[in-house]
PDB file of C-alpha atoms in Angstrom:
ATOM      1  CA  MET D 173      48.237 -21.746  17.461  1.00 62.00           C
ATOM      2  CA  GLY D 174      49.768 -20.681  14.120  1.00 77.00           C
ATOM      3  CA  MET D 175      52.822 -18.647  13.290  1.00 88.00           C
ATOM      4  CA  ALA D 176      53.020 -14.911  13.833  1.00 95.00           C
ATOM      5  CA  THR D 177      55.028 -12.532  11.623  1.00 96.00           C
ATOM      6  CA  TRP D 178      55.885  -8.858  12.116  1.00 96.00           C
ATOM      7  CA  SER D 179      58.536  -6.249  11.275  1.00 97.00           C
ATOM      8  CA  ASP D 180      60.672  -4.679  13.977  1.00 97.00           C
ATOM      9  CA  SER D 181      63.982  -2.958  14.648  1.00 96.00           C
ATOM     10  CA  ARG D 182      66.592  -2.654  17.369  1.00 96.00           C
ATOM     11  CA  VAL D 183      68.841   0.297  18.140  1.00 95.00           C
ATOM     12  CA  VAL D 184      72.065   0.038  20.165  1.00 96.00           C
ATOM     13  CA  SER D 185      74.419   2.834  21.115  1.00 95.00           C
ATOM     14  CA  GLY D 186      77.498   3.592  23.158  1.00 95.00           C
ATOM     15  CA  THR D 187      80.312   6.082  23.586  1.00 95.00           C
ATOM     16  CA  VAL D 188      83.392   5.075  21.610  1.00 95.00           C
ATOM     17  CA  ALA D 189      86.776   6.871  21.682  1.00 95.00           C
ATOM     18  CA  SER D 190      88.989   4.432  19.809  1.00 95.00           C
ATOM     19  CA  THR D 191      90.149   3.369  16.364  1.00 96.00           C
ATOM     20  CA  SER D 192      90.118  -0.274  17.486  1.00 97.00           C
ATOM     21  CA  GLU D 193      87.036  -2.360  16.750  1.00 97.00           C
ATOM     22  CA  THR D 194      84.575  -1.779  19.611  1.00 97.00           C
ATOM     23  CA  GLN D 195      81.122  -3.257  20.224  1.00 98.00           C
ATOM     24  CA  ILE D 196      78.256  -0.787  19.866  1.00 97.00           C
ATOM     25  CA  GLY D 197      75.972  -1.166  22.896  1.00 96.00           C
ATOM     26  CA  SER D 198      75.025  -4.626  24.060  1.00 97.00           C
ATOM     27  CA  ASP D 199      74.206  -8.006  22.492  1.00 98.00           C
ATOM     28  CA  ILE D 200      70.904  -8.487  20.658  1.00 98.00           C
ATOM     29  CA  ASN D 201      69.465 -11.907  21.475  1.00 98.00           C
ATOM     30  CA  ILE D 202      67.195 -13.785  19.082  1.00 98.00           C
ATOM     31  CA  PRO D 203      64.948 -16.165  21.078  1.00 97.00           C
ATOM     32  CA  GLN D 204      64.782 -19.875  20.320  1.00 96.00           C
ATOM     33  CA  ASN D 205      61.239 -19.733  18.930  1.00 96.00           C
ATOM     34  CA  GLN D 206      61.990 -16.899  16.451  1.00 97.00           C
ATOM     35  CA  THR D 207      63.534 -16.606  12.992  1.00 98.00           C
ATOM     36  CA  TRP D 208      64.673 -13.136  11.874  1.00 98.00           C
ATOM     37  CA  LEU D 209      65.002 -12.009   8.267  1.00 98.00           C
ATOM     38  CA  ILE D 210      67.459  -9.117   8.670  1.00 97.00           C
ATOM     39  CA  GLY D 211      66.564  -6.611   5.975  1.00 97.00           C
ATOM     40  CA  GLY D 212      68.503  -3.448   6.813  1.00 96.00           C
ATOM     41  CA  LEU D 213      71.560  -2.152   8.668  1.00 95.00           C
ATOM     42  CA  TYR D 214      72.625   1.321   9.793  1.00 93.00           C
ATOM     43  CA  ALA D 215      75.481   2.621  11.943  1.00 93.00           C
ATOM     44  CA  SER D 216      77.110   5.961  12.617  1.00 91.00           C
ATOM     45  CA  HIS D 217      79.871   7.685  14.584  1.00 91.00           C
ATOM     46  CA  PRO D 218      80.950  11.354  14.424  1.00 91.00           C
ATOM     47  CA  GLN D 219      84.429  10.265  13.252  1.00 92.00           C
ATOM     48  CA  GLY D 220      83.233   8.032  10.422  1.00 90.00           C
ATOM     49  CA  GLY D 221      84.741   4.645   9.650  1.00 94.00           C
ATOM     50  CA  THR D 222      83.308   1.165   9.213  1.00 96.00           C
ATOM     51  CA  TYR D 223      81.017  -1.126  11.140  1.00 96.00           C
ATOM     52  CA  ARG D 224      80.454  -4.855  11.238  1.00 97.00           C
ATOM     53  CA  ILE D 225      77.537  -7.098  12.080  1.00 97.00           C
ATOM     54  CA  ALA D 226      78.438 -10.398  13.738  1.00 97.00           C
ATOM     55  CA  VAL D 227      76.038 -13.320  14.223  1.00 97.00           C
ATOM     56  CA  ASP D 228      77.264 -16.262  16.279  1.00 97.00           C
ATOM     57  CA  SER D 229      75.419 -18.761  14.070  1.00 95.00           C
ATOM     58  CA  LEU D 230      76.942 -17.261  10.865  1.00 94.00           C
ATOM     59  CA  PRO D 231      80.680 -17.346  11.662  1.00 92.00           C
ATOM     60  CA  GLY D 232      81.752 -17.072   8.001  1.00 93.00           C
ATOM     61  CA  MET D 233      79.976 -13.748   7.394  1.00 94.00           C
ATOM     62  CA  ASN D 234      82.299 -10.766   6.783  1.00 95.00           C
ATOM     63  CA  GLY D 235      79.550  -8.221   7.570  1.00 95.00           C
ATOM     64  CA  VAL D 236      81.666  -5.025   7.167  1.00 97.00           C
ATOM     65  CA  ARG D 237      80.113  -1.812   5.824  1.00 95.00           C
ATOM     66  CA  ILE D 238      81.058   1.876   5.685  1.00 92.00           C
ATOM     67  CA  HIS D 239      79.260   4.024   8.273  1.00 90.00           C
ATOM     68  CA  ASN D 240      75.971   5.358   6.948  1.00 86.00           C
ATOM     69  CA  SER D 241      76.339   8.762   8.602  1.00 82.00           C
ATOM     70  CA  VAL D 242      78.304  10.829  11.111  1.00 80.00           C
ATOM     71  CA  GLU D 243      75.075  11.779  12.917  1.00 73.00           C
ATOM     72  CA  GLY D 244      73.490   9.272  15.296  1.00 68.00           C
ATOM     73  CA  GLY D 245      70.291  11.174  16.037  1.00 67.00           C
ATOM     74  CA  SER D 246      68.947  11.061  12.495  1.00 66.00           C
ATOM     75  CA  LEU D 247      69.563   9.239   9.241  1.00 66.00           C
ATOM     76  CA  SER D 248      71.867  12.025   8.054  1.00 63.00           C
ATOM     77  CA  ALA D 249      73.977  14.844   9.421  1.00 63.00           C
ATOM     78  CA  ALA D 250      71.558  17.359   7.849  1.00 60.00           C
ATOM     79  CA  GLY D 251      68.568  15.664   9.487  1.00 59.00           C
ATOM     80  CA  ASN D 252      66.937  15.301   6.064  1.00 60.00           C
ATOM     81  CA  GLY D 253      67.024  11.502   5.813  1.00 59.00           C
ATOM     82  CA  SER D 254      69.559  11.573   2.982  1.00 61.00           C
ATOM     83  CA  SER D 255      71.587   8.646   4.369  1.00 69.00           C
ATOM     84  CA  GLU D 256      70.554   5.230   3.113  1.00 79.00           C
ATOM     85  CA  ILE D 257      70.053   2.168   5.295  1.00 86.00           C
ATOM     86  CA  TYR D 258      72.033  -0.714   3.789  1.00 91.00           C
ATOM     87  CA  PRO D 259      69.623  -3.335   2.462  1.00 93.00           C
ATOM     88  CA  THR D 260      70.427  -6.877   3.545  1.00 95.00           C
ATOM     89  CA  ASN D 261      68.697 -10.200   3.151  1.00 95.00           C
ATOM     90  CA  PHE D 262      69.776 -12.984   5.471  1.00 94.00           C
ATOM     91  CA  VAL D 263      67.939 -15.280   7.856  1.00 96.00           C
ATOM     92  CA  VAL D 264      68.992 -16.016  11.434  1.00 97.00           C
ATOM     93  CA  GLN D 265      67.342 -18.868  13.318  1.00 97.00           C
ATOM     94  CA  GLY D 266      67.156 -18.391  17.088  1.00 97.00           C
ATOM     95  CA  PRO D 267      68.668 -18.892  19.517  1.00 98.00           C
ATOM     96  CA  ALA D 268      71.388 -16.581  18.252  1.00 98.00           C
ATOM     97  CA  VAL D 269      73.345 -13.503  19.313  1.00 98.00           C
ATOM     98  CA  VAL D 270      73.728 -10.472  17.016  1.00 98.00           C
ATOM     99  CA  GLN D 271      76.404  -7.860  17.709  1.00 98.00           C
ATOM    100  CA  LEU D 272      77.335  -4.600  16.003  1.00 98.00           C
ATOM    101  CA  PHE D 273      80.925  -3.293  16.103  1.00 98.00           C
ATOM    102  CA  THR D 274      82.439   0.021  14.990  1.00 96.00           C
ATOM    103  CA  THR D 275      85.961   0.826  13.784  1.00 97.00           C
ATOM    104  CA  ASN D 276      86.293   4.601  13.723  1.00 94.00           C
ATOM    105  CA  ASP D 277      88.607   6.707  11.566  1.00 95.00           C
ATOM    106  CA  ALA D 278      89.758   8.757  14.600  1.00 94.00           C
ATOM    107  CA  ALA D 279      89.913   8.156  18.359  1.00 94.00           C
ATOM    108  CA  THR D 280      87.868  11.261  19.246  1.00 93.00           C
ATOM    109  CA  SER D 281      85.050  10.356  21.654  1.00 94.00           C
ATOM    110  CA  GLY D 282      81.526  10.240  20.293  1.00 93.00           C
ATOM    111  CA  THR D 283      78.301   8.266  20.388  1.00 93.00           C
ATOM    112  CA  SER D 284      78.107   5.359  17.987  1.00 93.00           C
ATOM    113  CA  VAL D 285      74.598   4.243  17.042  1.00 93.00           C
ATOM    114  CA  GLY D 286      73.640   1.019  15.275  1.00 95.00           C
ATOM    115  CA  MET D 287      70.269  -0.232  14.029  1.00 94.00           C
ATOM    116  CA  ILE D 288      69.026  -3.457  12.496  1.00 97.00           C
ATOM    117  CA  ASN D 289      65.678  -3.811  10.745  1.00 97.00           C
ATOM    118  CA  TYR D 290      64.185  -7.298  10.589  1.00 98.00           C
ATOM    119  CA  GLN D 291      61.089  -9.379  10.057  1.00 98.00           C
ATOM    120  CA  VAL D 292      60.259 -11.874  12.803  1.00 98.00           C
ATOM    121  CA  THR D 293      58.562 -15.207  12.289  1.00 97.00           C
ATOM    122  CA  GLN D 294      57.580 -16.744  15.613  1.00 96.00           C
ATOM    123  CA  ALA D 295      56.467 -20.349  15.975  1.00 88.00           C
TER     124      ALA D 295
END
């Protein structure tokens, strides 16, 4: 059987009420027989701030970006898609663990949402 390739995405979310770095949702596991080309990142929290992607097999990656939006239910606070997804271009060979973290500008409680877009190649 040959290789299969497709595009996909994952969304994680969680309530965060802190200015300390906090994981958004749970770990995203890349299976052993898959390679992911991560092509886009998005994260939001009502208080704004920064977020970071961490990949256990890429320990030297800084991965910090400014939040894309303060609205987690759409790609912009106005619901008009005006927020851009950060384009990325890096390959992660499974098995690997991907995590998203948020560092908010204020400790007011709110839902933080993170999304990764990727292309899978499965052996």
